């Protein structure tokens, strides 16, 4: 095995190269290697200075996040940075790729940062619920000024090379060979007194107006600081750069880092980081599987979903043909697409040129025959199984060789596959509304889906900037199947005594942006009503609202009233009367229901359904379910997803509450699932489960 940090002398200069694939994270061996290199170069008579470099595509992607929560192994990163800063010879970072978090902090311990054109610098700790813990909050303000450092650290966004130089975060973008440019900088600095390093520089802190500019930047973050502990900590730490000597500022930064690291919110965000990446590791996919190229996509149906899906392809630069049954339907779809892009242009998030380029990639056609020549077809017609089967049967010969995907929300993909002569090419690609915005893509692997077709759907999903999660066939797949449990309980809570406002408040206080009833009003109650009528299902309160014409915001009334097109609903006494009438009719004596019960009755049944989904192997990992909820339904990231949340609460409590609610309401669907009971009895969590479905392969 190669050393994590190699050391060599080239042209009279020491070069320390970090090689810790895949991203050169700062694992203990890398920290030790960097420390040794700094000490060795300081003593090495052959070295006029030291250049730090990264092997592969990353310079250093930061701390090894998988080490957090484990006992610390010396040397600490702060020690490494201090050793670089104490080196009596010039030290230059040659940054060819990402320098993130601790990676940038290492570079801040150097005399200069020379960039390759693909370099990206950033302090993304905030996204993990942390602050930079190895001097980033103290040295960045000393380098670029506190007013510029604060928004950079609080956003966590990567700064591209040219911008980094402009901000003063780096010295230059190398023209030509990066290592040569770094060597040149070492020679410039060598043999004369070194310029002041960041541990002694205070000029940016004492500059006129620096404090006022910083306080204005802090003020702009006040709202976030109230909600997110790491933002408050970042403001405090950066402010300390004015008020404390470096040593003391670093000490306080460390305290804040440890406090945040041990906070359940940061643990949840770190879980999300790995869960999202784990989802790309697909069980049972042979290593040699290669996705097919998709150079032409076809979308069937120019409705709500079809138009959103077509825009996703165009936004990713993939030519797409959208097919309707008639010219009028196509025209409606075109208008929807044009309006969506027009809104983006008006908001300034899209230039007119980019809009035109995207529109040029979207072609319209009438009739299924136009699917000829497609590499991938995504079907998004009405939610009717017979119609979908008929379409798949025809696509089989119209688009030979194409991967055939359905965007169905609930229907049986196996049945669609069986309508073709090549079920291995059929799967589900379930987008979420609005499809051009939402990041989740449930890739539904049917019984006979081939590894190649699956890999193709996942690879396309990633190209579309989605987060693909592979799931199995069942009614509603992972997301909607769990959602239906919540919807059921929300309806029952109304019947038992809660108001729509109380139910929605329980969920917004839990961290969702919207509760189920505000959401239902926004989406329209008529869709679900139609489905219930077709399937013989009932939801007495929702049905009564629809019968009264209260089908949601578009009618100006639903669970709430929306006088004169108001966007925020207001409680409506008519709804209360209607709900009380339903309770009477069902013979239910209404009672006061605590917010705690409401929250638990909405969330725990979803977790219970998640447990059944794991039992059945519909999802391979609890983390996959979390990713579905994070990116498909805006589950609050700091709660890590439903299954992580369950582990954080403790499974014994969840099993006990579900059993109690089942007894109390007589609703047997609330009875804890076998897997939940088993893990609770073992004192284990969902996080302890091994992935189902065999060895995993990371999708290309
Ligand atoms: N620690 C441990 N593993 C990491 C890692 C890190 N910092 N960053 C990435 N990885 C792993 C991923 O889990 C993934 O593993 P698998 O191959 O097993 O799935 C692999 O590296 C590749 O990652 P991506 O799939 O994300 O690859 P990418 O090319 O799309 O992106 C990246 C690369 C831009 C570096 C991205 O991974 C990233 O943003 N990483 C996180 C960077 C970060 O947050 N750094 C700050 C850490 S906190 C810190 O540094 C605190 C401090 O002050 C000391
Ligand atoms: P929609 O009713 O808005 O659009 C369906 C479109 O398909 C209509 O424009 C219709 O004219 C067209 N169509 C019907 N038969 C066709 C055919 N034979 N060939 C070509 N086009 C045809 O419906 P929506 O909401 O876009 O849903 C489409 C599919 O996506 C459904 O299966 C639905 O369950 C699923 N879905 C819907 C979501 C949503 O939030 N609306 C979310 C995720 C999936």
CSV table of C-alpha atoms in Angstrom, one decimal, residues 82-486:
chain,number,residue,atom,x,y,z
A,82,UNK,CA,0.2,24.9,13.1
A,83,UNK,CA,3.3,22.9,11.9
A,84,UNK,CA,2.9,24.2,8.3
A,85,UNK,CA,2.6,27.7,9.7
A,86,UNK,CA,5.7,27.2,11.8
A,87,UNK,CA,7.8,25.9,8.9
A,88,UNK,CA,10.8,28.3,8.5
A,89,UNK,CA,10.7,27.7,4.7
A,90,UNK,CA,8.1,28.8,2.2
A,91,UNK,CA,5.1,26.4,1.9
A,92,UNK,CA,2.8,26.5,-1.1
A,93,UNK,CA,-0.4,24.6,-1.8
A,94,UNK,CA,-0.8,23.4,-5.4
A,95,UNK,CA,-4.6,22.9,-5.6
A,96,UNK,CA,-5.8,21.0,-8.7
A,97,UNK,CA,-9.2,20.0,-7.5
A,98,UNK,CA,-11.5,20.5,-4.5
A,99,UNK,CA,-10.0,21.9,-1.3
A,100,UNK,CA,-12.9,21.6,1.1
A,101,UNK,CA,-13.3,22.0,4.8
A,102,UNK,CA,-10.1,20.8,6.5
A,103,UNK,CA,-8.5,20.7,3.0
A,104,UNK,CA,-8.8,24.4,2.7
A,105,UNK,CA,-7.7,24.9,6.3
A,106,UNK,CA,-4.5,23.0,5.5
A,107,UNK,CA,-4.0,25.4,2.5
A,108,UNK,CA,-4.6,28.4,4.8
A,109,UNK,CA,-1.6,27.2,6.8
A,110,UNK,CA,0.5,27.8,3.6
A,111,UNK,CA,2.2,31.0,2.3
A,112,UNK,CA,0.4,30.8,-1.0
A,113,UNK,CA,-2.3,28.9,-2.8
A,114,UNK,CA,-1.8,28.3,-6.5
A,115,UNK,CA,-4.8,26.8,-8.3
A,116,UNK,CA,-5.4,24.7,-11.3
A,117,UNK,CA,-8.3,25.8,-13.5
A,118,UNK,CA,-10.6,23.1,-12.0
A,119,UNK,CA,-9.8,24.0,-8.4
A,120,UNK,CA,-12.7,24.7,-6.1
A,121,UNK,CA,-12.3,26.0,-2.6
A,122,UNK,CA,-14.9,25.9,0.2
A,123,UNK,CA,-15.8,25.4,3.8
A,124,UNK,CA,-18.9,23.1,3.6
A,125,UNK,CA,-19.0,22.1,7.2
A,126,UNK,CA,-22.2,24.2,7.7
A,127,UNK,CA,-24.0,21.7,5.5
A,128,UNK,CA,-23.1,19.0,8.0
A,129,UNK,CA,-24.3,21.1,11.0
A,130,UNK,CA,-20.8,22.1,11.9
A,131,UNK,CA,-18.3,24.9,11.6
A,132,UNK,CA,-14.8,24.7,10.3
A,133,UNK,CA,-12.9,23.2,13.2
A,134,UNK,CA,-9.2,23.6,12.3
A,135,UNK,CA,-8.9,27.4,12.1
A,136,UNK,CA,-11.1,28.1,9.2
A,137,UNK,CA,-13.2,30.6,11.1
A,138,UNK,CA,-10.0,32.5,12.3
A,139,UNK,CA,-7.7,32.3,9.3
A,140,UNK,CA,-10.3,33.0,6.6
A,141,UNK,CA,-11.3,36.4,8.0
A,142,UNK,CA,-7.6,37.2,8.4
A,143,UNK,CA,-7.1,36.4,4.7
A,144,UNK,CA,-10.1,37.8,3.0
A,145,UNK,CA,-11.7,40.0,5.7
A,146,UNK,CA,-14.5,38.9,8.1
A,147,UNK,CA,-17.3,40.5,6.0
A,148,UNK,CA,-16.4,38.2,3.0
A,149,UNK,CA,-15.5,35.2,5.2
A,150,UNK,CA,-18.8,35.1,7.0
A,151,UNK,CA,-21.1,34.5,4.0
A,152,UNK,CA,-18.6,32.1,2.5
A,153,UNK,CA,-18.5,29.9,5.7
A,154,UNK,CA,-22.3,30.2,6.3
A,155,UNK,CA,-23.2,29.2,2.7
A,156,UNK,CA,-20.7,26.4,2.5
A,157,UNK,CA,-20.7,26.8,-1.2
A,158,UNK,CA,-17.6,25.9,-3.3
A,159,UNK,CA,-15.8,28.9,-4.8
A,160,UNK,CA,-14.4,28.3,-8.3
A,161,UNK,CA,-10.8,29.1,-9.1
A,162,UNK,CA,-11.1,32.5,-10.8
A,163,UNK,CA,-13.5,33.7,-8.1
A,164,UNK,CA,-11.2,32.5,-5.3
A,165,UNK,CA,-8.3,34.5,-6.7
A,166,UNK,CA,-10.6,37.6,-7.1
A,167,UNK,CA,-11.7,37.2,-3.4
A,168,UNK,CA,-8.1,36.9,-2.3
A,169,UNK,CA,-8.6,33.4,-1.1
A,170,UNK,CA,-6.0,32.1,-3.5
A,171,UNK,CA,-3.0,33.8,-5.2
A,172,UNK,CA,-3.2,32.8,-8.8
A,173,UNK,CA,-4.6,30.3,-11.3
A,174,UNK,CA,-1.6,28.6,-12.9
A,175,UNK,CA,-1.2,29.0,-16.7
A,176,UNK,CA,0.2,25.7,-17.7
A,177,UNK,CA,1.7,23.2,-15.3
A,178,UNK,CA,0.5,23.6,-11.8
A,179,UNK,CA,3.5,22.1,-10.0
A,180,UNK,CA,5.8,24.4,-11.9
A,181,UNK,CA,3.8,27.4,-11.0
A,182,UNK,CA,3.9,26.3,-7.3
A,183,UNK,CA,7.7,25.8,-7.6
A,184,UNK,CA,8.1,29.3,-9.0
A,185,UNK,CA,6.2,30.7,-6.1
A,186,UNK,CA,8.5,28.8,-3.6
A,187,UNK,CA,11.6,30.2,-5.3
A,188,UNK,CA,10.2,33.8,-5.2
A,189,UNK,CA,9.7,33.4,-1.5
A,190,UNK,CA,12.8,31.4,-0.6
A,191,UNK,CA,16.0,32.9,0.8
A,192,UNK,CA,14.4,36.1,2.2
A,193,UNK,CA,12.3,36.9,5.1
A,194,UNK,CA,8.9,35.3,4.7
A,195,UNK,CA,5.8,37.5,4.4
A,196,UNK,CA,3.6,37.5,7.5
A,197,UNK,CA,1.5,34.4,7.8
A,198,UNK,CA,-2.1,34.3,8.9
A,199,UNK,CA,-1.2,33.6,12.5
A,200,UNK,CA,0.3,37.1,12.8
A,201,UNK,CA,-1.6,39.1,10.2
A,202,UNK,CA,-4.3,41.5,11.5
A,203,UNK,CA,-4.5,44.0,8.7
A,204,UNK,CA,-7.9,42.8,7.4
A,205,UNK,CA,-9.3,43.0,10.9
A,206,UNK,CA,-8.2,46.5,11.6
A,207,UNK,CA,-9.1,47.9,8.2
A,208,UNK,CA,-11.5,50.9,8.4
A,209,UNK,CA,-15.1,49.7,8.2
A,210,UNK,CA,-14.2,46.0,8.7
A,211,UNK,CA,-16.3,45.7,11.8
A,212,UNK,CA,-19.3,47.5,10.5
A,213,UNK,CA,-19.3,45.4,7.3
A,214,UNK,CA,-19.0,42.2,9.3
A,215,UNK,CA,-21.9,43.2,11.5
A,216,UNK,CA,-24.1,43.9,8.5
A,217,UNK,CA,-23.2,40.5,7.1
A,218,UNK,CA,-24.1,38.9,10.5
A,219,UNK,CA,-27.4,40.8,10.5
A,220,UNK,CA,-28.3,39.3,7.1
A,221,UNK,CA,-28.0,35.8,8.7
A,222,UNK,CA,-30.0,36.6,11.8
A,223,UNK,CA,-33.1,34.5,10.8
A,224,UNK,CA,-31.0,31.5,10.0
A,225,UNK,CA,-29.0,31.9,13.2
A,226,UNK,CA,-32.2,31.6,15.1
A,227,UNK,CA,-33.0,28.2,13.5
A,228,UNK,CA,-29.6,26.6,12.9
A,229,UNK,CA,-27.2,26.3,15.8
A,230,UNK,CA,-24.2,26.1,13.4
A,231,UNK,CA,-25.0,29.5,11.9
A,232,UNK,CA,-25.0,31.2,15.3
A,233,UNK,CA,-21.7,29.4,16.1
A,234,UNK,CA,-20.2,30.5,12.9
A,235,UNK,CA,-21.1,34.2,13.5
A,236,UNK,CA,-19.7,34.0,17.0
A,237,UNK,CA,-16.5,32.4,15.9
A,238,UNK,CA,-15.8,34.8,13.0
A,239,UNK,CA,-16.6,37.7,15.3
A,240,UNK,CA,-14.0,36.4,17.7
A,241,UNK,CA,-11.4,37.0,15.1
A,242,UNK,CA,-11.8,40.7,15.9
A,243,UNK,CA,-11.9,40.3,19.7
A,244,UNK,CA,-9.5,37.5,20.5
A,245,UNK,CA,-5.9,36.7,19.7
A,246,UNK,CA,-5.6,33.8,17.3
A,247,UNK,CA,-4.8,31.2,20.0
A,248,UNK,CA,-7.9,32.1,22.0
A,249,UNK,CA,-10.1,32.3,18.8
A,250,UNK,CA,-8.9,28.8,17.8
A,251,UNK,CA,-9.7,27.4,21.3
A,252,UNK,CA,-13.2,28.8,21.2
A,253,UNK,CA,-13.7,27.5,17.6
A,254,UNK,CA,-12.8,24.0,18.8
A,255,UNK,CA,-15.3,24.2,21.7
A,256,UNK,CA,-18.0,25.2,19.3
A,257,UNK,CA,-17.0,22.5,16.9
A,258,UNK,CA,-17.2,19.8,19.6
A,259,UNK,CA,-20.6,21.1,20.8
A,260,UNK,CA,-22.0,21.0,17.3
A,261,UNK,CA,-20.5,17.7,16.4
A,262,UNK,CA,-22.2,16.0,19.4
A,263,UNK,CA,-25.6,17.7,18.6
A,264,UNK,CA,-28.2,15.2,17.2
A,265,UNK,CA,-28.9,17.7,14.4
A,266,UNK,CA,-25.3,17.4,13.0
A,267,UNK,CA,-25.4,13.6,13.4
A,268,UNK,CA,-28.6,13.6,11.3
A,269,UNK,CA,-27.0,15.7,8.6
A,270,UNK,CA,-23.9,13.5,8.5
A,271,UNK,CA,-26.2,10.5,8.2
A,272,UNK,CA,-27.9,12.2,5.2
A,273,UNK,CA,-24.5,12.8,3.6
A,274,UNK,CA,-23.6,9.1,3.7
A,275,UNK,CA,-27.2,7.8,3.1
A,276,UNK,CA,-27.3,9.8,-0.2
A,277,UNK,CA,-24.0,8.3,-1.3
A,278,UNK,CA,-24.9,4.8,-0.1
A,279,UNK,CA,-28.0,4.9,-2.3
A,280,UNK,CA,-25.7,4.8,-5.3
A,281,UNK,CA,-24.5,1.4,-4.2
A,282,UNK,CA,-27.0,-1.0,-5.8
A,283,UNK,CA,-27.4,-4.5,-4.4
A,284,UNK,CA,-27.2,-7.3,-6.8
A,285,UNK,CA,-25.8,-5.3,-9.7
A,286,UNK,CA,-22.9,-7.2,-11.3
A,287,UNK,CA,-19.7,-5.1,-11.2
A,288,UNK,CA,-19.2,-5.2,-15.0
A,289,UNK,CA,-22.7,-3.6,-15.7
A,290,UNK,CA,-22.5,-0.6,-18.0
A,291,UNK,CA,-25.4,1.8,-18.6
A,292,UNK,CA,-26.6,2.3,-22.1
A,293,UNK,CA,-26.1,5.7,-23.7
A,294,UNK,CA,-29.2,7.9,-23.8
A,295,UNK,CA,-28.8,10.4,-26.6
A,296,UNK,CA,-32.6,10.7,-27.3
A,297,UNK,CA,-35.3,10.6,-24.7
A,298,UNK,CA,-39.0,10.4,-25.3
A,299,UNK,CA,-41.7,11.4,-22.8
A,300,UNK,CA,-45.3,10.2,-23.2
A,301,UNK,CA,-47.9,12.7,-22.0
A,302,UNK,CA,-47.5,16.4,-21.8
A,303,UNK,CA,-49.4,16.8,-18.5
A,304,UNK,CA,-48.2,18.0,-15.1
A,305,UNK,CA,-45.5,15.3,-14.9
A,306,UNK,CA,-44.6,14.8,-18.5
A,307,UNK,CA,-43.7,18.5,-19.0
A,308,UNK,CA,-41.6,18.6,-15.8
A,309,UNK,CA,-39.8,15.4,-16.9
A,310,UNK,CA,-39.1,16.8,-20.4
A,311,UNK,CA,-37.7,20.0,-18.9
A,312,UNK,CA,-35.4,17.9,-16.6
A,313,UNK,CA,-33.9,16.2,-19.8
A,314,UNK,CA,-33.6,19.5,-21.6
A,315,UNK,CA,-32.0,21.1,-18.5
A,316,UNK,CA,-29.4,18.4,-18.6
A,317,UNK,CA,-28.7,18.9,-22.3
A,318,UNK,CA,-30.4,15.6,-23.4
A,319,UNK,CA,-32.7,16.0,-26.5
A,320,UNK,CA,-36.2,14.9,-25.7
A,321,UNK,CA,-39.4,14.4,-27.7
A,322,UNK,CA,-42.7,14.8,-25.9
A,323,UNK,CA,-45.7,12.9,-27.3
A,324,UNK,CA,-49.4,13.6,-26.9
A,325,UNK,CA,-52.6,12.1,-28.3
A,326,UNK,CA,-53.6,15.3,-30.1
A,327,UNK,CA,-52.3,18.8,-31.1
A,328,UNK,CA,-54.3,20.5,-28.4
A,329,UNK,CA,-52.7,18.4,-25.7
A,330,UNK,CA,-49.3,19.1,-27.1
A,331,UNK,CA,-50.0,22.8,-27.2
A,332,UNK,CA,-51.1,22.9,-23.6
A,333,UNK,CA,-47.9,21.1,-22.7
A,334,UNK,CA,-45.7,23.5,-24.7
A,335,UNK,CA,-47.4,26.4,-23.0
A,336,UNK,CA,-46.7,25.0,-19.6
A,337,UNK,CA,-43.1,24.5,-20.4
A,338,UNK,CA,-42.7,28.0,-21.9
A,339,UNK,CA,-44.4,29.5,-18.9
A,340,UNK,CA,-42.1,27.7,-16.4
A,341,UNK,CA,-39.0,28.8,-18.2
A,342,UNK,CA,-40.4,32.4,-18.5
A,343,UNK,CA,-40.8,32.5,-14.8
A,344,UNK,CA,-37.2,31.4,-14.3
A,345,UNK,CA,-36.0,34.1,-16.7
A,346,UNK,CA,-38.1,36.7,-14.9
A,347,UNK,CA,-36.6,35.6,-11.6
A,348,UNK,CA,-33.1,35.8,-13.0
A,349,UNK,CA,-32.3,32.2,-12.4
A,350,UNK,CA,-32.1,31.5,-16.2
A,351,UNK,CA,-30.7,33.6,-19.0
A,352,UNK,CA,-32.9,34.0,-22.2
A,353,UNK,CA,-30.0,32.3,-24.1
A,354,UNK,CA,-30.1,29.3,-21.9
A,355,UNK,CA,-33.9,29.1,-22.1
A,356,UNK,CA,-33.7,29.1,-25.9
A,357,UNK,CA,-31.0,26.4,-25.8
A,358,UNK,CA,-33.2,24.3,-23.6
A,359,UNK,CA,-36.4,24.9,-25.6
A,360,UNK,CA,-34.5,23.9,-28.8
A,361,UNK,CA,-33.9,20.4,-27.2
A,362,UNK,CA,-37.6,19.8,-26.7
A,363,UNK,CA,-39.5,18.5,-29.7
A,364,UNK,CA,-43.2,17.8,-29.8
A,365,UNK,CA,-45.1,15.1,-31.6
A,366,UNK,CA,-48.5,13.5,-31.8
A,367,UNK,CA,-49.0,9.7,-31.8
A,368,UNK,CA,-47.0,6.9,-30.3
A,369,UNK,CA,-45.2,6.1,-33.5
A,370,UNK,CA,-43.0,9.2,-32.8
A,371,UNK,CA,-41.3,7.1,-30.0
A,372,UNK,CA,-39.2,5.5,-32.8
A,373,UNK,CA,-35.5,6.1,-32.3
A,374,UNK,CA,-35.7,6.6,-28.6
A,375,UNK,CA,-33.0,5.3,-26.3
A,376,UNK,CA,-35.3,5.8,-23.3
A,377,UNK,CA,-39.0,6.3,-23.1
A,378,UNK,CA,-40.6,7.7,-19.9
A,379,UNK,CA,-44.4,7.1,-19.9
A,380,UNK,CA,-46.4,9.8,-18.0
A,381,UNK,CA,-49.9,9.3,-19.3
A,382,UNK,CA,-53.1,8.9,-17.1
A,383,UNK,CA,-52.8,6.7,-14.1
A,384,UNK,CA,-54.7,3.7,-15.7
A,385,UNK,CA,-53.2,0.3,-15.8
A,386,UNK,CA,-55.0,-0.9,-18.9
A,387,UNK,CA,-53.9,2.2,-20.8
A,388,UNK,CA,-50.3,1.8,-19.7
A,389,UNK,CA,-50.2,-1.9,-20.6
A,390,UNK,CA,-51.5,-1.1,-24.1
A,391,UNK,CA,-48.9,1.6,-24.5
A,392,UNK,CA,-46.0,-0.7,-23.3
A,393,UNK,CA,-47.2,-3.4,-25.7
A,394,UNK,CA,-47.0,-1.0,-28.6
A,395,UNK,CA,-43.7,0.6,-27.5
A,396,UNK,CA,-42.1,-2.8,-27.6
A,397,UNK,CA,-41.9,-2.7,-31.4
A,398,UNK,CA,-42.1,1.0,-32.0
A,399,UNK,CA,-38.9,1.7,-30.0
A,400,UNK,CA,-36.8,-1.4,-30.2
A,401,UNK,CA,-33.8,-1.3,-27.9
A,402,UNK,CA,-35.1,1.5,-25.8
A,403,UNK,CA,-35.3,1.2,-22.0
A,404,UNK,CA,-39.1,1.6,-21.2
A,405,UNK,CA,-39.9,3.4,-18.0
A,406,UNK,CA,-43.2,4.3,-16.4
A,407,UNK,CA,-43.7,7.3,-14.1
A,408,UNK,CA,-46.7,5.6,-12.4
A,409,UNK,CA,-47.3,6.5,-8.8
A,410,UNK,CA,-48.9,3.3,-7.7
A,411,UNK,CA,-49.4,0.8,-10.5
A,412,UNK,CA,-47.8,-2.6,-11.1
A,413,UNK,CA,-44.7,-2.3,-13.2
A,414,UNK,CA,-44.5,-6.1,-13.5
A,415,UNK,CA,-47.9,-6.0,-15.3
A,416,UNK,CA,-46.6,-3.4,-17.7
A,417,UNK,CA,-43.5,-5.4,-18.4
A,418,UNK,CA,-45.6,-8.5,-19.1
A,419,UNK,CA,-47.3,-6.6,-21.8
A,420,UNK,CA,-44.0,-6.5,-23.8
A,421,UNK,CA,-41.8,-9.2,-25.2
A,422,UNK,CA,-38.8,-7.8,-23.4
A,423,UNK,CA,-39.6,-7.3,-19.7
A,424,UNK,CA,-35.9,-7.0,-19.0
A,425,UNK,CA,-36.0,-3.5,-20.5
A,426,UNK,CA,-38.9,-2.3,-18.4
A,427,UNK,CA,-38.8,-0.5,-15.0
A,428,UNK,CA,-40.2,2.5,-13.2
A,429,UNK,CA,-38.8,6.0,-13.1
A,430,UNK,CA,-40.9,7.7,-10.6
A,431,UNK,CA,-40.3,11.5,-10.5
A,432,UNK,CA,-41.8,13.8,-7.9
A,433,UNK,CA,-43.8,16.9,-8.6
A,434,UNK,CA,-42.7,19.4,-9.8
A,435,UNK,CA,-40.4,17.0,-11.7
A,436,UNK,CA,-38.1,19.8,-13.0
A,437,UNK,CA,-37.4,20.8,-9.4
A,438,UNK,CA,-37.7,17.8,-7.0
A,439,UNK,CA,-34.5,15.9,-6.7
A,440,UNK,CA,-35.9,12.4,-5.9
A,441,UNK,CA,-36.1,9.7,-8.5
A,442,UNK,CA,-37.5,6.3,-7.4
A,443,UNK,CA,-36.1,3.8,-9.8
A,444,UNK,CA,-38.4,0.9,-9.6
A,445,UNK,CA,-36.8,-2.5,-10.3
A,446,UNK,CA,-39.4,-4.9,-11.5
A,447,UNK,CA,-39.1,-8.7,-11.3
A,448,UNK,CA,-37.4,-9.0,-14.7
A,449,UNK,CA,-35.6,-5.7,-15.0
A,450,UNK,CA,-32.0,-6.3,-16.3
A,451,UNK,CA,-29.0,-4.9,-14.5
A,452,UNK,CA,-28.2,-2.9,-17.6
A,453,UNK,CA,-31.6,-1.3,-17.8
A,454,UNK,CA,-31.4,-0.5,-14.1
A,455,UNK,CA,-28.0,1.0,-14.4
A,456,UNK,CA,-29.2,3.1,-17.4
A,457,UNK,CA,-32.1,4.6,-15.4
A,458,UNK,CA,-29.8,5.4,-12.4
A,459,UNK,CA,-27.1,6.9,-14.7
A,460,UNK,CA,-29.7,9.0,-16.5
A,461,UNK,CA,-31.2,10.1,-13.1
A,462,UNK,CA,-27.8,11.3,-12.0
A,463,UNK,CA,-27.3,13.2,-15.3
A,464,UNK,CA,-30.7,14.9,-14.6
A,465,UNK,CA,-29.2,16.0,-11.3
A,466,UNK,CA,-31.6,13.8,-9.4
A,467,UNK,CA,-30.9,11.5,-6.5
A,468,UNK,CA,-31.9,8.0,-7.7
A,469,UNK,CA,-33.0,5.5,-5.2
A,470,UNK,CA,-33.6,1.9,-6.3
A,471,UNK,CA,-36.9,0.4,-4.9
A,472,UNK,CA,-39.0,-2.6,-5.5
A,473,UNK,CA,-42.5,-3.0,-6.9
A,474,UNK,CA,-45.4,-2.6,-4.5
A,475,UNK,CA,-48.4,-0.3,-4.3
A,476,UNK,CA,-47.0,3.3,-4.0
A,477,UNK,CA,-43.3,2.1,-3.8
A,478,UNK,CA,-41.5,3.6,-0.9
A,479,UNK,CA,-42.6,7.2,-0.7
A,480,UNK,CA,-46.3,7.1,-1.4
A,481,UNK,CA,-46.8,3.9,0.4
A,482,UNK,CA,-45.5,5.5,3.6
A,483,UNK,CA,-47.3,8.8,2.9
A,484,UNK,CA,-50.6,7.0,2.7
A,485,UNK,CA,-50.2,5.9,6.3
A,486,UNK,CA,-49.8,9.5,7.3
